[in-house]
Amino acid sequence: MEKYLLSREIINFHFGELYGQIFWSLSTYGTCGFKELVKLSGVSAEKVKQAVAVLLQHNVVCAYERDSGRVFMNKPWNLDGEEGVEVVFEAKVEEVLLRLRFPRFIQLAREYYGETGEVLCQILLERGLLSFEDVIQVGITHGRLKSSAVADSILHKMIDDNFVCVAGCEYHEKNEKDILASPSGMKRKRSTSSDSFPGREEDGVQNSSESFRFAQLELYRVSTNFLNRILRHEAFLDLVVHTVRENCRMVANCFRAILSLTRREDECFESEQSLPVQRDAILDEIRNQMASSSELVTVDQLNEALNVLQDERYNFISGIGMSSFVVEIRKIRQLLKQRATEHLILKRHGASGLRIYRLLLDKGAVEQRQLLEFAMLPGTTAREKLYAMFRDGYVVVNEIPSSSDYKSSRSFFLWSVDMSHVFTNVLCHAYKATMNMLIRLRTLHAEFTRLLGSNLYCVSEELEAVSIQQEILERHLPGQTSNMNLSSASLELKERLEKLQQRMGLYEVSILRLDKNIMCLRDI
C-alpha cells in the first residue's frame, strides 16, 4: 500500500491533485474504461479526459483494447474508443516511481552528451511525448538551446544510443513536399499499411486534395528503462570498487567494460547471470574507454583483473570455457540489498544493533541468552536494541513448544532474521519516508511560491521613494506601514526565501538518497 500512496503523492507533486485523484482511482481499482473512471473519480468527464490525456502523454498511464490487448500509441488518443472497440486504461505505478530518478537521469545525459544533451533530456522529461521537431523547437524558443544543428545531431545520437526511444506516433494533414523534406533531417515513415502502428488503419490515405496526405510523425520520450539500467550498473560498479582492494583501478575498468558490453542486451534483471562476453571484446572496450590515456592495457593486466573478479572471496563474474565471462547478477543484487539494509540499520539502531543483526545472520536461530553472550554487550542495552529491531521488523522470534500443553514457560524462543521479510519491511519504510518528504517538500514549494508572488517582495530598494510602492504597502499592510522600513521588509522576505530554498534543497537530496536505497531493494 505504501508504494501506491507514494505514487499518488508523486503525481500530486508533478501534476496536481486532480491528476493524483484520477491516478489513485486507476491504481487502486485496477483497469477500467473511460466511463467507469469518471464514476470512480467523481470528476466531470471533460476534466477526466484532459487529465488522462496528460497522463498518457507522460507514460504513467497506458491505453489498450480490452479484448485484444492492442496498445494505443497514436496521439491524440481517442479516449471514448472507436466503434465496437472498448478502450481501457491502466496505471503504471512502477513508471511513476521512476520519476524520483529524473534528476539522476538528467545528470547522466549531461555526462554522456554535455549541456545540449542535458537540455534535450530535461525537455523530454518535462513534456512527455514529443516529435523530433518539437523537441528542438521548444529548446530554441525558450532559449535553452543555442544551435539547432548541434541539438539535431545530439538528439540523433541519443536515439541511436537508446537514451531516447520511439514511444508513439501522431497523424495530421501535411503538405506532401514537407513530408519528403523534413527540416530536422529525421527520416519519416510513409508506410501505407497498418503494420507500423496499430492505432491507424491507413497511414498514407490521400485527402481530397492530391497535394496533402496524412503524415505519420514519430513521437519520442526518454528511455527510462535504459537509463535505469545504467544506474543499476553504476551501483554494481560501486559495490565492486568498495569491495575489491587489490589492483582496484584495473578491476574497476574491467568490470565497467563488461557491464558496458552487456547493457544493450540485458533487458531483464531477474536472471541469475548476464549474457556472456568474450575476452577480446572486453580488452577492446577497455582500450576504447581509456583512449585518451597514454597507458596501454596489456593482456596480462586484463587476465589479472578477471582473476580477481572470479576469486571465491568475491565471485562477481564466472568463466564459461576459456574466453567467455558472465556477471553473477543474482549474487551482486543480494549483496547490494544487504548493504542497503545494513546501512539503514546502522542509521536507525547504531553499531550495537548492526552487530546483533549480523550475528543472527551468521549464527541462525539462537536464544536470547546465547545472543547476548555472542554480542558482548551490556544486557540492558542488548535487550533494548533487540526488541527495538523486532518492533521495526528487522528480526523475528519463533516460539518452540517443548510440551503438548503449549505453555510459554516450557517453550524455547529463538531469534532469527527472515531476509525476505526484512527487505519488504525496509522497502515499506523507505516508501513511507519518501512520501512524507514529498508532502513536506510540496508544502515548502507552495510557501515559496506564495512569498515569491507577494507584492511586498516586489518592492525594490532602488524604487523605495516611488509613490506606487508605498501605495502597495499601505494596501496590504494597513496600520503597520508607519513603523516599517521598506528596504528592511524586503530584505526580511529575501532571507525567508533563501532559508526555504535551503530546506527544499535538503529535502531533495534526502529523497535522492532514499531513492538509491529503493533502487537497490526493488529495481536491482
Short mmCIF file of C-alpha atoms in Angstrom, two decimals:
data_model
loop_
_atom_site.label_atom_id
_atom_site.label_comp_id
_atom_site.label_asym_id
_atom_site.label_seq_id
_atom_site.Cartn_x
_atom_site.Cartn_y
_atom_site.Cartn_z
CA MET A 1 0.00 0.00 0.00
CA GLU A 2 2.88 2.39 0.74
CA LYS A 3 4.02 2.05 -2.87
CA TYR A 4 0.63 3.18 -4.19
CA LEU A 5 0.42 6.05 -1.69
CA LEU A 6 3.88 7.21 -2.75
CA SER A 7 2.98 7.02 -6.45
CA ARG A 8 -0.11 9.14 -5.83
CA GLU A 9 1.96 11.71 -3.96
CA ILE A 10 4.47 11.84 -6.85
CA ILE A 11 1.62 12.54 -9.29
CA ASN A 12 0.28 15.22 -6.93
CA PHE A 13 3.72 16.81 -6.77
CA HIS A 14 4.38 16.76 -10.53
CA PHE A 15 0.91 17.38 -11.97
CA GLY A 16 -1.59 18.41 -9.29
CA GLU A 17 -4.22 16.90 -7.01
CA LEU A 18 -6.78 16.33 -9.77
CA TYR A 19 -4.35 14.12 -11.66
CA GLY A 20 -3.39 12.36 -8.43
CA GLN A 21 -7.04 11.60 -7.72
CA ILE A 22 -7.58 10.05 -11.16
CA PHE A 23 -4.33 8.09 -10.98
CA TRP A 24 -5.29 6.84 -7.50
CA SER A 25 -8.61 5.57 -8.88
CA LEU A 26 -6.78 3.66 -11.63
CA SER A 27 -4.10 2.23 -9.35
CA THR A 28 -6.48 1.08 -6.60
CA TYR A 29 -9.47 -0.10 -8.65
CA GLY A 30 -7.39 -1.57 -11.48
CA THR A 31 -8.03 -1.45 -15.21
CA CYS A 32 -11.22 0.39 -16.17
CA GLY A 33 -12.84 2.19 -19.09
CA PHE A 34 -13.41 5.89 -19.50
CA LYS A 35 -16.98 5.92 -18.20
CA GLU A 36 -16.03 3.80 -15.21
CA LEU A 37 -13.15 6.14 -14.45
CA VAL A 38 -15.49 9.16 -14.48
CA LYS A 39 -17.75 7.45 -11.92
CA LEU A 40 -14.87 6.34 -9.69
CA SER A 41 -13.09 9.67 -9.62
CA GLY A 42 -16.21 11.78 -9.14
CA VAL A 43 -14.86 14.39 -11.57
CA SER A 44 -16.53 15.73 -14.69
CA ALA A 45 -15.92 13.84 -17.94
CA GLU A 46 -14.14 16.79 -19.55
CA LYS A 47 -11.61 17.09 -16.71
CA VAL A 48 -11.05 13.33 -16.65
CA LYS A 49 -10.45 13.34 -20.40
CA GLN A 50 -7.91 16.14 -20.12
CA ALA A 51 -6.14 14.53 -17.16
CA VAL A 52 -5.95 11.08 -18.77
CA ALA A 53 -4.54 12.61 -21.96
CA VAL A 54 -1.78 14.31 -19.93
CA LEU A 55 -1.00 11.11 -18.01
CA LEU A 56 -0.84 9.18 -21.29
CA GLN A 57 1.46 11.85 -22.67
CA HIS A 58 3.87 11.27 -19.77
CA ASN A 59 3.71 7.45 -19.94
CA VAL A 60 2.29 6.94 -16.43
CA VAL A 61 -0.97 5.53 -17.83
CA CYS A 62 -1.40 3.19 -20.81
CA ALA A 63 -4.47 2.61 -23.03
CA TYR A 64 -5.37 -0.58 -24.86
CA GLU A 65 -8.32 -2.59 -26.14
CA ARG A 66 -10.00 -4.71 -23.52
CA ASP A 67 -10.39 -7.85 -25.65
CA SER A 68 -7.39 -7.84 -27.97
CA GLY A 69 -4.88 -6.11 -25.69
CA ARG A 70 -3.74 -3.91 -28.61
CA VAL A 71 -1.90 -0.93 -27.13
CA PHE A 72 -2.80 2.51 -28.48
CA MET A 73 0.26 4.50 -29.46
CA ASN A 74 -1.32 7.23 -31.56
CA LYS A 75 -1.85 10.83 -30.45
CA PRO A 76 -4.26 12.33 -29.67
CA TRP A 77 -5.81 9.28 -28.06
CA ASN A 78 -9.46 8.52 -28.73
CA LEU A 79 -10.48 8.06 -25.11
CA ASP A 80 -14.05 7.05 -25.92
CA GLY A 81 -12.87 4.29 -28.26
CA GLU A 82 -13.76 3.57 -31.85
CA GLU A 83 -17.00 1.96 -32.91
CA GLY A 84 -17.22 -1.52 -31.41
CA VAL A 85 -13.89 -1.05 -29.55
CA GLU A 86 -13.70 -0.59 -25.78
CA VAL A 87 -10.64 1.32 -24.62
CA VAL A 88 -9.43 0.67 -21.07
CA PHE A 89 -6.74 2.42 -19.04
CA GLU A 90 -4.19 1.10 -16.61
CA ALA A 91 -1.92 2.90 -14.15
CA LYS A 92 1.84 2.31 -14.48
CA VAL A 93 2.93 2.56 -10.84
CA GLU A 94 6.50 1.42 -11.50
CA GLU A 95 6.93 4.13 -14.14
CA VAL A 96 5.70 6.76 -11.67
CA LEU A 97 8.26 5.68 -9.07
CA LEU A 98 11.00 6.21 -11.68
CA ARG A 99 10.11 9.91 -11.70
CA LEU A 100 12.03 10.19 -8.43
CA ARG A 101 15.13 9.45 -10.53
CA PHE A 102 14.63 12.28 -13.03
CA PRO A 103 17.48 14.44 -11.58
CA ARG A 104 19.85 11.48 -11.92
CA PHE A 105 18.67 10.84 -15.49
CA ILE A 106 19.41 14.46 -16.38
CA GLN A 107 22.85 14.14 -14.79
CA LEU A 108 23.53 11.04 -16.89
CA ALA A 109 22.56 12.92 -20.05
CA ARG A 110 24.98 15.70 -19.12
CA GLU A 111 27.82 13.22 -18.51
CA TYR A 112 27.29 11.47 -21.85
CA TYR A 113 26.23 14.35 -24.14
CA GLY A 114 27.16 17.61 -22.44
CA GLU A 115 24.90 20.60 -21.81
CA THR A 116 22.90 20.13 -25.01
CA GLY A 117 22.06 16.55 -24.09
CA GLU A 118 21.07 17.69 -20.61
CA VAL A 119 18.64 20.26 -22.04
CA LEU A 120 17.13 17.76 -24.50
CA CYS A 121 16.67 15.17 -21.77
CA GLN A 122 15.06 17.73 -19.48
CA ILE A 123 12.63 18.85 -22.20
CA LEU A 124 11.51 15.28 -22.87
CA LEU A 125 11.13 14.51 -19.17
CA GLU A 126 9.13 17.68 -18.56
CA ARG A 127 6.80 17.42 -21.57
CA GLY A 128 6.45 13.69 -22.24
CA LEU A 129 5.94 12.52 -25.82
CA LEU A 130 7.20 14.99 -28.43
CA SER A 131 8.04 14.82 -32.09
CA PHE A 132 11.63 15.29 -33.22
CA GLU A 133 10.99 18.83 -34.46
CA ASP A 134 9.06 19.82 -31.34
CA VAL A 135 11.95 18.90 -29.06
CA ILE A 136 14.30 21.17 -30.98
CA GLN A 137 11.68 23.91 -31.32
CA VAL A 138 10.91 24.00 -27.58
CA GLY A 139 14.59 24.31 -26.72
CA ILE A 140 15.19 27.09 -29.27
CA THR A 141 12.02 29.00 -28.34
CA HIS A 142 12.82 29.07 -24.63
CA GLY A 143 16.45 29.97 -25.25
CA ARG A 144 17.78 26.75 -23.76
CA LEU A 145 19.44 25.55 -26.98
CA LYS A 146 21.97 27.70 -28.77
CA SER A 147 22.24 25.83 -32.07
CA SER A 148 19.53 23.77 -33.75
CA ALA A 149 22.13 21.91 -35.85
CA VAL A 150 24.08 20.78 -32.77
CA ALA A 151 20.86 19.83 -30.97
CA ASP A 152 19.71 17.88 -34.03
CA SER A 153 22.98 15.91 -34.09
CA ILE A 154 22.94 15.22 -30.34
CA LEU A 155 19.31 14.07 -30.42
CA HIS A 156 20.09 11.66 -33.27
CA LYS A 157 22.97 10.26 -31.22
CA MET A 158 20.74 9.87 -28.14
CA ILE A 159 18.23 7.93 -30.25
CA ASP A 160 20.97 5.68 -31.66
CA ASP A 161 22.33 5.02 -28.13
CA ASN A 162 18.85 4.14 -26.76
CA PHE A 163 18.78 7.15 -24.44
CA VAL A 164 15.68 8.29 -26.34
CA CYS A 165 13.20 5.87 -27.86
CA VAL A 166 10.14 5.92 -30.12
CA ALA A 167 7.02 5.61 -27.95
CA GLY A 168 4.12 6.64 -30.19
CA CYS A 169 3.01 8.47 -33.31
CA GLU A 170 0.64 11.23 -34.35
CA TYR A 171 -1.23 11.82 -37.57
CA HIS A 172 -2.14 15.07 -39.25
CA GLU A 173 -2.60 16.50 -42.70
CA LYS A 174 0.58 17.85 -44.12
CA ASN A 175 1.82 19.03 -47.48
CA GLU A 176 3.41 16.19 -49.39
CA LYS A 177 6.52 18.27 -50.10
CA ASP A 178 7.03 18.84 -46.37
CA ILE A 179 6.79 15.11 -45.75
CA LEU A 180 9.51 14.37 -48.28
CA ALA A 181 11.86 17.03 -46.89
CA SER A 182 11.77 17.21 -43.11
CA PRO A 183 13.50 20.31 -41.66
CA SER A 184 15.27 18.35 -38.96
CA GLY A 185 16.70 15.75 -41.31
CA MET A 186 15.00 12.93 -39.40
CA LYS A 187 13.77 10.12 -41.62
CA ARG A 188 9.99 9.87 -41.71
CA LYS A 189 7.88 6.82 -42.40
CA ARG A 190 5.44 6.87 -45.28
CA SER A 191 4.00 3.41 -44.82
CA THR A 192 0.64 2.72 -46.44
CA SER A 193 -0.10 -0.35 -44.33
CA SER A 194 -1.32 -0.75 -40.77
CA ASP A 195 1.79 -2.65 -39.65
CA SER A 196 3.75 0.36 -38.37
CA PHE A 197 1.35 1.40 -35.62
CA PRO A 198 -1.95 -0.31 -34.85
CA GLY A 199 -3.76 2.87 -33.93
CA ARG A 200 -4.45 3.80 -37.56
CA GLU A 201 -5.62 1.57 -40.41
CA GLU A 202 -4.22 3.71 -43.22
CA ASP A 203 -1.25 5.99 -42.69
CA GLY A 204 -0.90 7.14 -46.27
CA VAL A 205 -4.52 7.74 -47.29
CA GLN A 206 -4.72 10.70 -49.65
CA ASN A 207 -7.07 13.59 -48.92
CA SER A 208 -9.45 15.20 -51.41
CA SER A 209 -6.57 17.40 -52.45
CA GLU A 210 -3.77 15.37 -54.01
CA SER A 211 -1.11 17.68 -52.56
CA PHE A 212 -1.95 16.63 -48.99
CA ARG A 213 -1.83 13.31 -47.24
CA PHE A 214 -1.84 12.04 -43.64
CA ALA A 215 1.69 12.26 -42.24
CA GLN A 216 2.81 9.87 -39.54
CA LEU A 217 5.28 11.56 -37.19
CA GLU A 218 7.14 9.53 -34.63
CA LEU A 219 6.93 10.66 -31.01
CA TYR A 220 9.89 10.27 -28.69
CA ARG A 221 10.45 10.06 -24.96
CA VAL A 222 13.38 9.36 -22.68
CA SER A 223 14.02 5.64 -22.34
CA THR A 224 13.69 5.43 -18.56
CA ASN A 225 14.24 1.67 -18.53
CA PHE A 226 17.58 2.02 -20.31
CA LEU A 227 18.72 4.87 -18.04
CA ASN A 228 17.60 2.88 -15.02
CA ARG A 229 19.77 0.03 -16.30
CA ILE A 230 22.76 2.39 -16.39
CA LEU A 231 22.11 3.40 -12.77
CA ARG A 232 21.93 -0.27 -11.81
CA HIS A 233 25.27 -0.91 -13.46
CA GLU A 234 26.74 2.08 -11.62
CA ALA A 235 25.53 0.54 -8.35
CA PHE A 236 27.17 -2.76 -9.36
CA LEU A 237 30.44 -0.98 -10.13
CA ASP A 238 30.31 0.95 -6.86
CA LEU A 239 29.93 -2.31 -4.94
CA VAL A 240 32.92 -3.84 -6.73
CA VAL A 241 35.11 -0.79 -6.11
CA HIS A 242 34.29 -0.72 -2.39
CA THR A 243 34.78 -4.49 -2.00
CA VAL A 244 37.91 -5.25 -4.04
CA ARG A 245 41.11 -3.78 -2.65
CA GLU A 246 43.80 -5.33 -4.82
CA ASN A 247 44.52 -3.75 -8.22
CA CYS A 248 41.20 -1.91 -7.82
CA ARG A 249 41.69 0.55 -10.70
CA MET A 250 42.21 -2.11 -13.35
CA VAL A 251 39.47 -4.29 -11.82
CA ALA A 252 37.04 -1.35 -11.98
CA ASN A 253 37.92 -0.68 -15.64
CA CYS A 254 37.48 -4.35 -16.49
CA PHE A 255 34.12 -4.66 -14.75
CA ARG A 256 32.91 -1.39 -16.29
CA ALA A 257 33.79 -2.73 -19.75
CA ILE A 258 31.88 -5.97 -19.11
CA LEU A 259 28.78 -4.05 -17.98
CA SER A 260 29.02 -1.75 -21.00
CA LEU A 261 29.05 -4.74 -23.34
CA THR A 262 26.03 -6.36 -21.71
CA ARG A 263 23.98 -3.18 -21.28
CA ARG A 264 22.06 -3.30 -24.54
CA GLU A 265 21.22 -6.99 -24.37
CA ASP A 266 20.36 -7.49 -20.70
CA GLU A 267 16.73 -6.42 -20.76
CA CYS A 268 15.73 -8.47 -17.72
CA PHE A 269 17.46 -8.25 -14.35
CA GLU A 270 15.58 -11.21 -12.93
CA SER A 271 18.05 -13.65 -14.50
CA GLU A 272 20.85 -15.06 -12.39
CA GLN A 273 23.60 -14.27 -14.89
CA SER A 274 24.20 -11.82 -17.70
CA LEU A 275 24.86 -12.71 -21.29
CA PRO A 276 28.40 -13.99 -21.94
CA VAL A 277 31.06 -11.62 -23.28
CA GLN A 278 34.35 -12.51 -24.93
CA ARG A 279 37.80 -11.73 -23.52
CA ASP A 280 38.90 -9.94 -26.71
CA ALA A 281 35.77 -7.77 -26.66
CA ILE A 282 36.48 -6.79 -23.04
CA LEU A 283 40.04 -5.79 -23.92
CA ASP A 284 38.86 -3.69 -26.89
CA GLU A 285 36.22 -1.98 -24.75
CA ILE A 286 38.77 -1.10 -22.05
CA ARG A 287 41.10 0.40 -24.63
CA ASN A 288 38.24 2.41 -26.14
CA GLN A 289 37.30 3.77 -22.72
CA MET A 290 40.93 4.67 -22.00
CA ALA A 291 41.61 6.10 -25.46
CA SER A 292 42.60 9.48 -24.01
CA SER A 293 45.15 7.86 -21.68
CA SER A 294 48.69 7.13 -22.79
CA GLU A 295 48.70 3.92 -20.73
CA LEU A 296 48.29 0.74 -22.80
CA VAL A 297 46.33 -2.11 -21.22
CA THR A 298 48.03 -5.45 -21.74
CA VAL A 299 46.54 -8.94 -21.87
CA ASP A 300 48.32 -9.89 -18.62
CA GLN A 301 46.71 -6.95 -16.79
CA LEU A 302 43.31 -7.96 -18.10
CA ASN A 303 43.81 -11.58 -17.02
CA GLU A 304 44.85 -10.48 -13.54
CA ALA A 305 41.74 -8.30 -13.18
CA LEU A 306 39.49 -11.11 -14.42
CA ASN A 307 41.07 -13.50 -11.90
CA VAL A 308 40.36 -11.07 -9.06
CA LEU A 309 36.72 -10.72 -10.11
CA GLN A 310 36.42 -14.53 -10.26
CA ASP A 311 38.07 -15.03 -6.87
CA GLU A 312 35.97 -17.13 -4.49
CA ARG A 313 36.02 -14.27 -1.96
CA TYR A 314 34.08 -12.08 -4.42
CA ASN A 315 32.72 -14.25 -7.27
CA PHE A 316 31.40 -11.20 -9.15
CA ILE A 317 31.88 -12.93 -12.52
CA SER A 318 32.18 -16.52 -13.67
CA GLY A 319 34.08 -18.00 -16.58
CA ILE A 320 32.43 -20.05 -19.31
CA GLY A 321 35.01 -22.03 -21.19
CA MET A 322 38.35 -20.40 -21.80
CA SER A 323 37.42 -16.95 -23.07
CA SER A 324 33.81 -16.09 -22.08
CA PHE A 325 32.58 -14.47 -18.87
CA VAL A 326 29.20 -13.70 -17.30
CA VAL A 327 28.24 -11.33 -14.48
CA GLU A 328 26.73 -13.01 -11.41
CA ILE A 329 23.72 -10.72 -11.25
CA ARG A 330 21.88 -12.61 -8.53
CA LYS A 331 24.83 -12.53 -6.12
CA ILE A 332 25.51 -8.83 -6.71
CA ARG A 333 21.83 -7.98 -6.25
CA GLN A 334 21.80 -9.82 -2.93
CA LEU A 335 24.95 -8.05 -1.76
CA LEU A 336 23.52 -4.64 -2.69
CA LYS A 337 20.28 -5.33 -0.85
CA GLN A 338 22.21 -6.49 2.18
CA ARG A 339 24.45 -3.42 2.15
CA ALA A 340 21.46 -1.05 1.85
CA THR A 341 19.69 -2.82 4.73
CA GLU A 342 22.75 -2.72 6.97
CA HIS A 343 23.21 0.97 6.23
CA LEU A 344 19.64 1.71 7.34
CA ILE A 345 20.01 -0.44 10.48
CA LEU A 346 23.22 1.40 11.35
CA LYS A 347 21.47 4.76 11.00
CA ARG A 348 18.41 3.69 12.98
CA HIS A 349 19.82 1.37 15.67
CA GLY A 350 23.52 2.17 15.79
CA ALA A 351 26.57 -0.08 15.75
CA SER A 352 25.23 -2.36 18.50
CA GLY A 353 22.02 -3.01 16.54
CA LEU A 354 24.03 -3.80 13.40
CA ARG A 355 26.21 -6.21 15.41
CA ILE A 356 23.13 -8.10 16.64
CA TYR A 357 21.74 -8.24 13.09
CA ARG A 358 24.98 -9.67 11.66
CA LEU A 359 25.26 -12.21 14.47
CA LEU A 360 21.77 -13.51 13.76
CA LEU A 361 22.60 -13.76 10.06
CA ASP A 362 25.77 -15.69 10.85
CA LYS A 363 24.54 -17.96 13.67
CA GLY A 364 20.96 -18.52 12.53
CA ALA A 365 18.22 -19.10 15.12
CA VAL A 366 19.58 -18.64 18.67
CA GLU A 367 18.14 -17.99 22.10
CA GLN A 368 18.31 -14.57 23.66
CA ARG A 369 20.82 -15.67 26.32
CA GLN A 370 23.21 -17.04 23.69
CA LEU A 371 22.79 -13.95 21.54
CA LEU A 372 23.73 -11.64 24.43
CA GLU A 373 26.84 -13.70 25.07
CA PHE A 374 27.89 -13.58 21.42
CA ALA A 375 27.23 -9.83 21.12
CA MET A 376 29.33 -8.99 24.21
CA LEU A 377 27.06 -6.06 25.03
CA PRO A 378 25.55 -4.93 28.34
CA GLY A 379 22.38 -6.91 28.99
CA THR A 380 20.08 -3.89 29.20
CA THR A 381 21.45 -2.28 26.02
CA ALA A 382 21.31 -5.53 24.06
CA ARG A 383 17.71 -6.25 25.09
CA GLU A 384 16.59 -2.72 24.21
CA LYS A 385 18.20 -2.94 20.78
CA LEU A 386 16.85 -6.43 20.16
CA TYR A 387 13.25 -5.53 20.96
CA ALA A 388 13.50 -2.23 19.05
CA MET A 389 14.67 -4.14 15.97
CA PHE A 390 11.86 -6.66 16.49
CA ARG A 391 9.37 -3.79 16.58
CA ASP A 392 10.77 -2.43 13.32
CA GLY A 393 10.63 -5.85 11.67
CA TYR A 394 14.38 -6.48 11.26
CA VAL A 395 14.39 -9.62 13.45
CA VAL A 396 11.74 -12.22 14.24
CA VAL A 397 11.17 -14.55 17.19
CA ASN A 398 9.75 -18.07 16.96
CA GLU A 399 8.22 -19.99 19.85
CA ILE A 400 9.21 -23.67 20.00
CA PRO A 401 6.97 -25.54 22.50
CA SER A 402 8.59 -28.37 24.45
CA SER A 403 5.35 -29.93 25.71
CA SER A 404 1.91 -30.66 24.35
CA ASP A 405 0.19 -28.05 26.55
CA TYR A 406 1.97 -25.19 24.70
CA LYS A 407 2.74 -23.28 27.87
CA SER A 408 5.07 -20.34 27.42
CA SER A 409 7.04 -21.25 30.50
CA ARG A 410 8.03 -24.54 28.83
CA SER A 411 8.82 -23.12 25.39
CA PHE A 412 12.02 -22.02 23.71
CA PHE A 413 12.14 -18.61 21.99
CA LEU A 414 14.57 -18.45 19.11
CA TRP A 415 15.59 -15.17 17.47
CA SER A 416 16.45 -15.08 13.77
CA VAL A 417 16.39 -12.96 10.60
CA ASP A 418 13.94 -13.50 7.74
CA MET A 419 15.67 -11.83 4.79
CA SER A 420 12.63 -11.57 2.52
CA HIS A 421 10.59 -10.05 5.35
CA VAL A 422 13.43 -7.63 6.17
CA PHE A 423 13.76 -6.42 2.58
CA THR A 424 9.99 -5.91 2.26
CA ASN A 425 9.85 -4.08 5.57
CA VAL A 426 12.80 -1.81 4.76
CA LEU A 427 11.28 -1.01 1.37
CA CYS A 428 7.96 -0.03 3.01
CA HIS A 429 9.84 2.23 5.43
CA ALA A 430 11.68 3.85 2.52
CA TYR A 431 8.40 4.40 0.66
CA LYS A 432 6.80 5.96 3.72
CA ALA A 433 9.78 8.24 4.45
CA THR A 434 9.93 9.37 0.81
CA MET A 435 6.20 10.11 0.78
CA ASN A 436 6.46 12.21 3.96
CA MET A 437 9.35 14.17 2.49
CA LEU A 438 7.45 14.78 -0.75
CA ILE A 439 4.44 16.08 1.18
CA ARG A 440 6.68 18.41 3.16
CA LEU A 441 8.52 19.48 0.01
CA ARG A 442 5.24 20.29 -1.72
CA THR A 443 4.23 22.44 1.27
CA LEU A 444 7.54 24.31 1.10
CA HIS A 445 7.09 24.85 -2.63
CA ALA A 446 3.65 26.35 -2.04
CA GLU A 447 5.04 28.64 0.66
CA PHE A 448 7.92 29.69 -1.59
CA THR A 449 5.53 30.47 -4.46
CA ARG A 450 3.31 32.49 -2.16
CA LEU A 451 6.20 34.59 -0.89
CA LEU A 452 7.69 34.97 -4.37
CA GLY A 453 4.38 36.29 -5.70
CA SER A 454 3.92 38.66 -2.81
CA ASN A 455 3.74 42.33 -3.74
CA LEU A 456 5.87 43.10 -0.74
CA TYR A 457 8.75 41.10 -2.23
CA CYS A 458 8.45 43.12 -5.44
CA VAL A 459 9.43 46.26 -3.53
CA SER A 460 12.91 47.23 -4.66
CA GLU A 461 15.40 49.22 -2.66
CA GLU A 462 16.11 51.36 -5.72
CA LEU A 463 12.40 52.20 -6.08
CA GLU A 464 11.96 52.90 -2.42
CA ALA A 465 10.83 56.50 -2.97
CA VAL A 466 8.30 55.76 -5.71
CA SER A 467 4.79 56.53 -4.53
CA ILE A 468 3.14 53.47 -6.11
CA GLN A 469 5.29 51.14 -3.99
CA GLN A 470 4.14 52.95 -0.88
CA GLU A 471 0.52 52.52 -2.01
CA ILE A 472 1.05 48.76 -2.38
CA LEU A 473 2.45 48.57 1.13
CA GLU A 474 -0.39 50.58 2.59
CA ARG A 475 -2.98 48.42 0.83
CA HIS A 476 -1.51 45.13 2.04
CA LEU A 477 -0.27 46.21 5.47
CA PRO A 478 -2.80 48.70 6.84
CA GLY A 479 -1.85 50.33 10.12
CA GLN A 480 1.68 48.87 10.09
CA THR A 481 3.43 50.79 7.35
CA SER A 482 4.08 53.81 9.51
CA ASN A 483 6.63 51.95 11.63
CA MET A 484 8.07 49.72 8.89
CA ASN A 485 11.19 50.35 6.90
CA LEU A 486 10.59 49.48 3.25
CA SER A 487 14.05 48.11 2.49
CA SER A 488 14.28 46.09 5.70
CA ALA A 489 10.92 44.44 4.96
CA SER A 490 12.17 43.41 1.53
CA LEU A 491 15.41 42.01 2.96
CA GLU A 492 13.49 40.05 5.57
CA LEU A 493 11.46 38.32 2.88
CA LYS A 494 14.58 37.60 0.87
CA GLU A 495 16.10 35.91 3.89
CA ARG A 496 12.97 33.81 4.35
CA LEU A 497 13.10 32.77 0.68
CA GLU A 498 16.76 31.80 0.98
CA LYS A 499 16.03 29.66 4.04
CA LEU A 500 13.14 28.00 2.21
CA GLN A 501 15.44 27.25 -0.74
CA GLN A 502 18.00 25.67 1.58
CA ARG A 503 15.36 23.50 3.25
CA MET A 504 13.92 22.42 -0.12
CA GLY A 505 17.43 21.51 -1.29
CA LEU A 506 17.97 19.34 1.81
CA TYR A 507 14.67 17.53 1.23
CA GLU A 508 15.51 16.92 -2.45
CA VAL A 509 18.91 15.46 -1.56
CA SER A 510 17.32 13.24 1.10
CA ILE A 511 14.74 11.98 -1.42
CA LEU A 512 17.51 11.11 -3.88
CA ARG A 513 19.39 9.19 -1.17
CA LEU A 514 16.25 7.29 -0.21
CA ASP A 515 15.59 6.53 -3.86
CA LYS A 516 19.04 4.92 -4.13
CA ASN A 517 18.02 2.51 -1.36
CA ILE A 518 14.70 1.91 -3.09
CA MET A 519 16.55 1.11 -6.32
CA CYS A 520 18.83 -1.37 -4.54
CA LEU A 521 15.90 -3.11 -2.83
CA ARG A 522 13.35 -3.03 -5.65
CA ASP A 523 14.89 -2.40 -9.08
CA ILE A 524 18.14 -4.35 -8.87
#
